[in-house]
Tab-separated table of N, CA and C in Angstrom:
chain	number	residue	atom	x	y	z
U	1	MET	N	6.249	9.636	-14.623
U	1	MET	CA	5.339	8.894	-15.453
U	1	MET	C	4.009	9.639	-15.477
U	2	THR	N	3.464	9.768	-16.662
U	2	THR	CA	2.191	10.454	-16.825
U	2	THR	C	1.050	9.440	-16.935
U	3	ARG	N	-0.160	9.948	-16.945
U	3	ARG	CA	-1.325	9.086	-17.099
U	3	ARG	C	-1.273	8.358	-18.445
U	4	ALA	N	-0.857	9.052	-19.489
U	4	ALA	CA	-0.756	8.443	-20.822
U	4	ALA	C	0.262	7.299	-20.822
U	5	ASP	N	1.380	7.480	-20.120
U	5	ASP	CA	2.385	6.411	-20.012
U	5	ASP	C	1.792	5.207	-19.300
U	6	LEU	N	1.033	5.448	-18.249
U	6	LEU	CA	0.407	4.369	-17.492
U	6	LEU	C	-0.619	3.623	-18.347
U	7	VAL	N	-1.384	4.346	-19.142
U	7	VAL	CA	-2.355	3.715	-20.038
U	7	VAL	C	-1.635	2.830	-21.048
U	8	THR	N	-0.523	3.288	-21.584
U	8	THR	CA	0.255	2.497	-22.536
U	8	THR	C	0.772	1.216	-21.893
U	9	ILE	N	1.277	1.303	-20.684
U	9	ILE	CA	1.782	0.130	-19.968
U	9	ILE	C	0.649	-0.852	-19.690
U	10	LEU	N	-0.521	-0.341	-19.268
U	10	LEU	CA	-1.670	-1.210	-19.013
U	10	LEU	C	-2.129	-1.910	-20.287
U	11	ALA	N	-2.197	-1.183	-21.387
U	11	ALA	CA	-2.637	-1.775	-22.653
U	11	ALA	C	-1.667	-2.858	-23.115
U	12	ARG	N	-0.392	-2.588	-22.995
U	12	ARG	CA	0.619	-3.570	-23.389
U	12	ARG	C	0.585	-4.794	-22.491
U	13	GLY	N	0.454	-4.573	-21.177
U	13	GLY	CA	0.459	-5.670	-20.214
U	13	GLY	C	-0.772	-6.558	-20.313
U	14	ALA	N	-1.917	-5.967	-20.635
U	14	ALA	CA	-3.155	-6.735	-20.718
U	14	ALA	C	-3.423	-7.241	-22.131
U	15	GLY	N	-2.647	-6.774	-23.081
U	15	GLY	CA	-2.840	-7.195	-24.464
U	15	GLY	C	-4.108	-6.632	-25.078
U	16	GLY	N	-4.574	-5.496	-24.581
U	16	GLY	CA	-5.792	-4.877	-25.093
U	16	GLY	C	-5.496	-3.553	-25.759
U	17	SER	N	-6.544	-2.827	-26.028
U	17	SER	CA	-6.408	-1.531	-26.688
U	17	SER	C	-6.144	-0.429	-25.665
U	18	ARG	N	-5.671	0.693	-26.187
U	18	ARG	CA	-5.432	1.844	-25.316
U	18	ARG	C	-6.753	2.374	-24.755
U	19	SER	N	-7.814	2.336	-25.542
U	19	SER	CA	-9.098	2.863	-25.047
U	19	SER	C	-9.642	1.990	-23.912
U	20	ALA	N	-9.461	0.678	-24.014
U	20	ALA	CA	-9.895	-0.216	-22.935
U	20	ALA	C	-9.052	0.020	-21.682
U	21	ALA	N	-7.758	0.236	-21.876
U	21	ALA	CA	-6.869	0.509	-20.739
U	21	ALA	C	-7.231	1.835	-20.087
U	22	GLU	N	-7.594	2.838	-20.888
U	22	GLU	CA	-7.994	4.138	-20.348
U	22	GLU	C	-9.276	4.001	-19.523
U	23	ARG	N	-10.240	3.229	-20.005
U	23	ARG	CA	-11.484	3.012	-19.258
U	23	ARG	C	-11.215	2.261	-17.954
U	24	ALA	N	-10.318	1.266	-18.006
U	24	ALA	CA	-9.982	0.502	-16.803
U	24	ALA	C	-9.303	1.398	-15.777
U	25	LEU	N	-8.383	2.238	-16.218
U	25	LEU	CA	-7.697	3.150	-15.303
U	25	LEU	C	-8.681	4.156	-14.713
U	26	ALA	N	-9.580	4.690	-15.533
U	26	ALA	CA	-10.577	5.641	-15.050
U	26	ALA	C	-11.491	4.984	-14.004
U	27	ALA	N	-11.895	3.739	-14.244
U	27	ALA	CA	-12.745	3.029	-13.289
U	27	ALA	C	-11.988	2.760	-11.988
U	28	PHE	N	-10.723	2.400	-12.084
U	28	PHE	CA	-9.886	2.149	-10.912
U	28	PHE	C	-9.768	3.408	-10.060
U	29	LEU	N	-9.449	4.528	-10.696
U	29	LEU	CA	-9.294	5.782	-9.964
U	29	LEU	C	-10.625	6.257	-9.379
U	30	ALA	N	-11.722	6.047	-10.101
U	30	ALA	CA	-13.042	6.418	-9.588
U	30	ALA	C	-13.388	5.578	-8.363
U	31	GLY	N	-13.015	4.301	-8.370
U	31	GLY	CA	-13.257	3.442	-7.214
U	31	GLY	C	-12.508	3.920	-5.987
U	32	ILE	N	-11.264	4.316	-6.175
U	32	ILE	CA	-10.474	4.850	-5.055
U	32	ILE	C	-11.097	6.150	-4.560
U	33	ARG	N	-11.428	7.034	-5.487
U	33	ARG	CA	-12.022	8.329	-5.123
U	33	ARG	C	-13.339	8.137	-4.367
U	34	ASP	N	-14.200	7.231	-4.835
U	34	ASP	CA	-15.477	6.986	-4.168
U	34	ASP	C	-15.277	6.376	-2.783
U	35	GLY	N	-14.321	5.470	-2.666
U	35	GLY	CA	-14.036	4.869	-1.363
U	35	GLY	C	-13.564	5.902	-0.354
U	36	LEU	N	-12.728	6.837	-0.794
U	36	LEU	CA	-12.238	7.881	0.101
U	36	LEU	C	-13.321	8.912	0.395
U	37	ARG	N	-14.148	9.204	-0.580
U	37	ARG	CA	-15.203	10.205	-0.403
U	37	ARG	C	-16.161	9.796	0.699
U	38	HIS	N	-16.408	8.505	0.834
U	38	HIS	CA	-17.331	8.020	1.853
U	38	HIS	C	-16.635	7.776	3.183
U	39	GLY	N	-15.430	8.310	3.343
U	39	GLY	CA	-14.746	8.273	4.624
U	39	GLY	C	-13.991	6.997	4.925
U	40	GLY	N	-13.932	6.086	3.989
U	40	GLY	CA	-13.243	4.826	4.223
U	40	GLY	C	-11.789	4.880	3.796
U	41	SER	N	-11.187	3.721	3.760
U	41	SER	CA	-9.831	3.611	3.241
U	41	SER	C	-9.845	2.535	2.161
U	42	VAL	N	-8.884	2.617	1.257
U	42	VAL	CA	-8.773	1.657	0.165
U	42	VAL	C	-7.401	1.017	0.271
U	43	THR	N	-7.372	-0.300	0.502
U	43	THR	CA	-6.118	-1.025	0.653
U	43	THR	C	-5.896	-1.928	-0.548
U	44	ILE	N	-4.717	-1.815	-1.151
U	44	ILE	CA	-4.325	-2.676	-2.259
U	44	ILE	C	-3.128	-3.474	-1.761
U	45	SER	N	-3.330	-4.771	-1.560
U	45	SER	CA	-2.281	-5.622	-1.000
U	45	SER	C	-1.015	-5.537	-1.841
U	46	GLY	N	0.108	-5.391	-1.169
U	46	GLY	CA	1.390	-5.311	-1.848
U	46	GLY	C	1.704	-3.940	-2.412
U	47	PHE	N	0.757	-3.009	-2.334
U	47	PHE	CA	0.988	-1.661	-2.857
U	47	PHE	C	0.890	-0.617	-1.759
U	48	GLY	N	-0.267	-0.544	-1.086
U	48	GLY	CA	-0.412	0.422	-0.015
U	48	GLY	C	-1.859	0.712	0.293
U	49	THR	N	-2.070	1.723	1.130
U	49	THR	CA	-3.400	2.100	1.582
U	49	THR	C	-3.623	3.585	1.340
U	50	PHE	N	-4.755	3.885	0.702
U	50	PHE	CA	-5.204	5.259	0.547
U	50	PHE	C	-6.184	5.507	1.683
U	51	LEU	N	-6.051	6.635	2.389
U	51	LEU	CA	-6.932	6.939	3.501
U	51	LEU	C	-7.163	8.432	3.601
U	52	VAL	N	-8.168	8.807	4.373
U	52	VAL	CA	-8.497	10.216	4.591
U	52	VAL	C	-8.168	10.554	6.035
U	53	THR	N	-7.437	11.651	6.223
U	53	THR	CA	-7.124	12.117	7.574
U	53	THR	C	-7.612	13.551	7.723
U	54	ARG	N	-7.690	14.014	8.941
U	54	ARG	CA	-8.109	15.383	9.213
U	54	ARG	C	-6.881	16.205	9.543
U	55	ARG	N	-6.728	17.309	8.809
U	55	ARG	CA	-5.635	18.244	9.086
U	55	ARG	C	-6.197	19.334	9.982
U	56	ALA	N	-5.541	19.584	11.095
U	56	ALA	CA	-6.018	20.563	12.070
U	56	ALA	C	-5.932	21.981	11.505
U	57	SER	N	-6.736	22.876	12.063
U	57	SER	CA	-6.653	24.277	11.644
U	57	SER	C	-5.313	24.839	12.125
U	58	ARG	N	-4.849	25.821	11.398
U	58	ARG	CA	-3.544	26.392	11.725
U	58	ARG	C	-3.515	27.851	11.289
U	59	SER	N	-2.540	28.575	11.783
U	59	SER	CA	-2.418	29.978	11.394
U	59	SER	C	-1.488	30.073	10.187
U	60	GLY	N	-1.734	31.078	9.391
U	60	GLY	CA	-0.919	31.298	8.198
U	60	GLY	C	-0.912	32.772	7.851
U	61	ARG	N	-0.388	33.086	6.682
U	61	ARG	CA	-0.309	34.468	6.200
U	61	ARG	C	-0.958	34.551	4.833
U	62	HIS	N	-1.718	35.612	4.626
U	62	HIS	CA	-2.286	35.874	3.309
U	62	HIS	C	-1.114	36.241	2.397
U	63	PRO	N	-0.938	35.557	1.262
U	63	PRO	CA	0.254	35.784	0.440
U	63	PRO	C	0.344	37.182	-0.159
U	64	ARG	N	-0.785	37.817	-0.418
U	64	ARG	CA	-0.744	39.139	-1.045
U	64	ARG	C	-0.551	40.255	-0.028
U	65	THR	N	-1.259	40.152	1.109
U	65	THR	CA	-1.226	41.245	2.090
U	65	THR	C	-0.283	40.985	3.257
U	66	GLY	N	0.051	39.724	3.511
U	66	GLY	CA	0.893	39.397	4.651
U	66	GLY	C	0.129	39.359	5.961
U	67	LYS	N	-1.185	39.578	5.914
U	67	LYS	CA	-2.017	39.595	7.113
U	67	LYS	C	-2.174	38.170	7.658
U	68	ALA	N	-2.166	38.033	8.983
U	68	ALA	CA	-2.335	36.728	9.628
U	68	ALA	C	-3.758	36.231	9.404
U	69	ILE	N	-3.896	34.972	9.035
U	69	ILE	CA	-5.208	34.364	8.832
U	69	ILE	C	-5.226	32.998	9.504
U	70	THR	N	-6.431	32.467	9.689
U	70	THR	CA	-6.587	31.116	10.221
U	70	THR	C	-7.014	30.213	9.075
U	71	ILE	N	-6.241	29.178	8.818
U	71	ILE	CA	-6.566	28.200	7.785
U	71	ILE	C	-7.418	27.133	8.457
U	72	PRO	N	-8.641	26.907	7.964
U	72	PRO	CA	-9.543	25.967	8.644
U	72	PRO	C	-9.074	24.514	8.537
U	73	SER	N	-9.598	23.676	9.417
U	73	SER	CA	-9.276	22.259	9.351
U	73	SER	C	-9.874	21.684	8.071
U	74	ALA	N	-9.307	20.573	7.598
U	74	ALA	CA	-9.776	19.984	6.347
U	74	ALA	C	-9.509	18.483	6.339
U	75	ARG	N	-10.313	17.773	5.555
U	75	ARG	CA	-10.065	16.355	5.302
U	75	ARG	C	-9.149	16.275	4.092
U	76	VAL	N	-8.054	15.502	4.206
U	76	VAL	CA	-7.091	15.400	3.115
U	76	VAL	C	-6.768	13.936	2.832
U	77	PRO	N	-6.538	13.587	1.561
U	77	PRO	CA	-6.168	12.215	1.228
U	77	PRO	C	-4.702	11.960	1.570
U	78	ARG	N	-4.408	10.748	1.986
U	78	ARG	CA	-3.044	10.323	2.291
U	78	ARG	C	-2.807	8.964	1.657
U	79	PHE	N	-1.547	8.620	1.476
U	79	PHE	CA	-1.186	7.302	0.978
U	79	PHE	C	-0.110	6.741	1.880
U	80	ARG	N	-0.298	5.509	2.320
U	80	ARG	CA	0.678	4.820	3.156
U	80	ARG	C	1.178	3.617	2.360
U	81	ALA	N	2.445	3.635	1.969
U	81	ALA	CA	3.013	2.570	1.150
U	81	ALA	C	3.193	1.283	1.953
U	82	SER	N	3.027	0.139	1.269
U	82	SER	CA	3.224	-1.156	1.926
U	82	SER	C	4.720	-1.452	2.036
U	83	ARG	N	5.039	-2.445	2.837
U	83	ARG	CA	6.445	-2.856	2.972
U	83	ARG	C	7.009	-3.298	1.635
U	84	GLY	N	6.201	-4.006	0.859
U	84	GLY	CA	6.666	-4.492	-0.441
U	84	GLY	C	7.002	-3.358	-1.394
U	85	LEU	N	6.186	-2.311	-1.425
U	85	LEU	CA	6.458	-1.155	-2.283
U	85	LEU	C	7.687	-0.404	-1.801
U	86	LYS	N	7.802	-0.252	-0.494
U	86	LYS	CA	8.983	0.434	0.052
U	86	LYS	C	10.266	-0.318	-0.299
U	87	ALA	N	10.219	-1.650	-0.206
U	87	ALA	CA	11.396	-2.466	-0.534
U	87	ALA	C	11.735	-2.364	-2.019
U	88	ALA	N	10.717	-2.302	-2.875
U	88	ALA	CA	10.958	-2.207	-4.310
U	88	ALA	C	11.589	-0.874	-4.702
U	89	VAL	N	11.267	0.176	-3.964
U	89	VAL	CA	11.808	1.494	-4.278
U	89	VAL	C	13.230	1.661	-3.784
U	90	ARG	N	13.545	0.984	-2.700
U	90	ARG	CA	14.901	1.121	-2.135
U	90	ARG	C	15.963	0.638	-3.049
């Protein structure tokens, strides 16, 4: 499913226009992004939790030269699905 498909489903479900659905989706995603940017987590009941975790530094290889390099630690977004979402997918 693409973003355009999701906008169509939102517009149909809410009985509004595609442009209103696009603005609502953009605001929703911006809210999640802002919540994660400030180090918090975003929980949507019945769907799941978006959170930020720290990935430890690790060794790797430069793809062009094959030389060993150290990949620095980083903050990465994660998603933890709720029981209800997991049950719906099964």
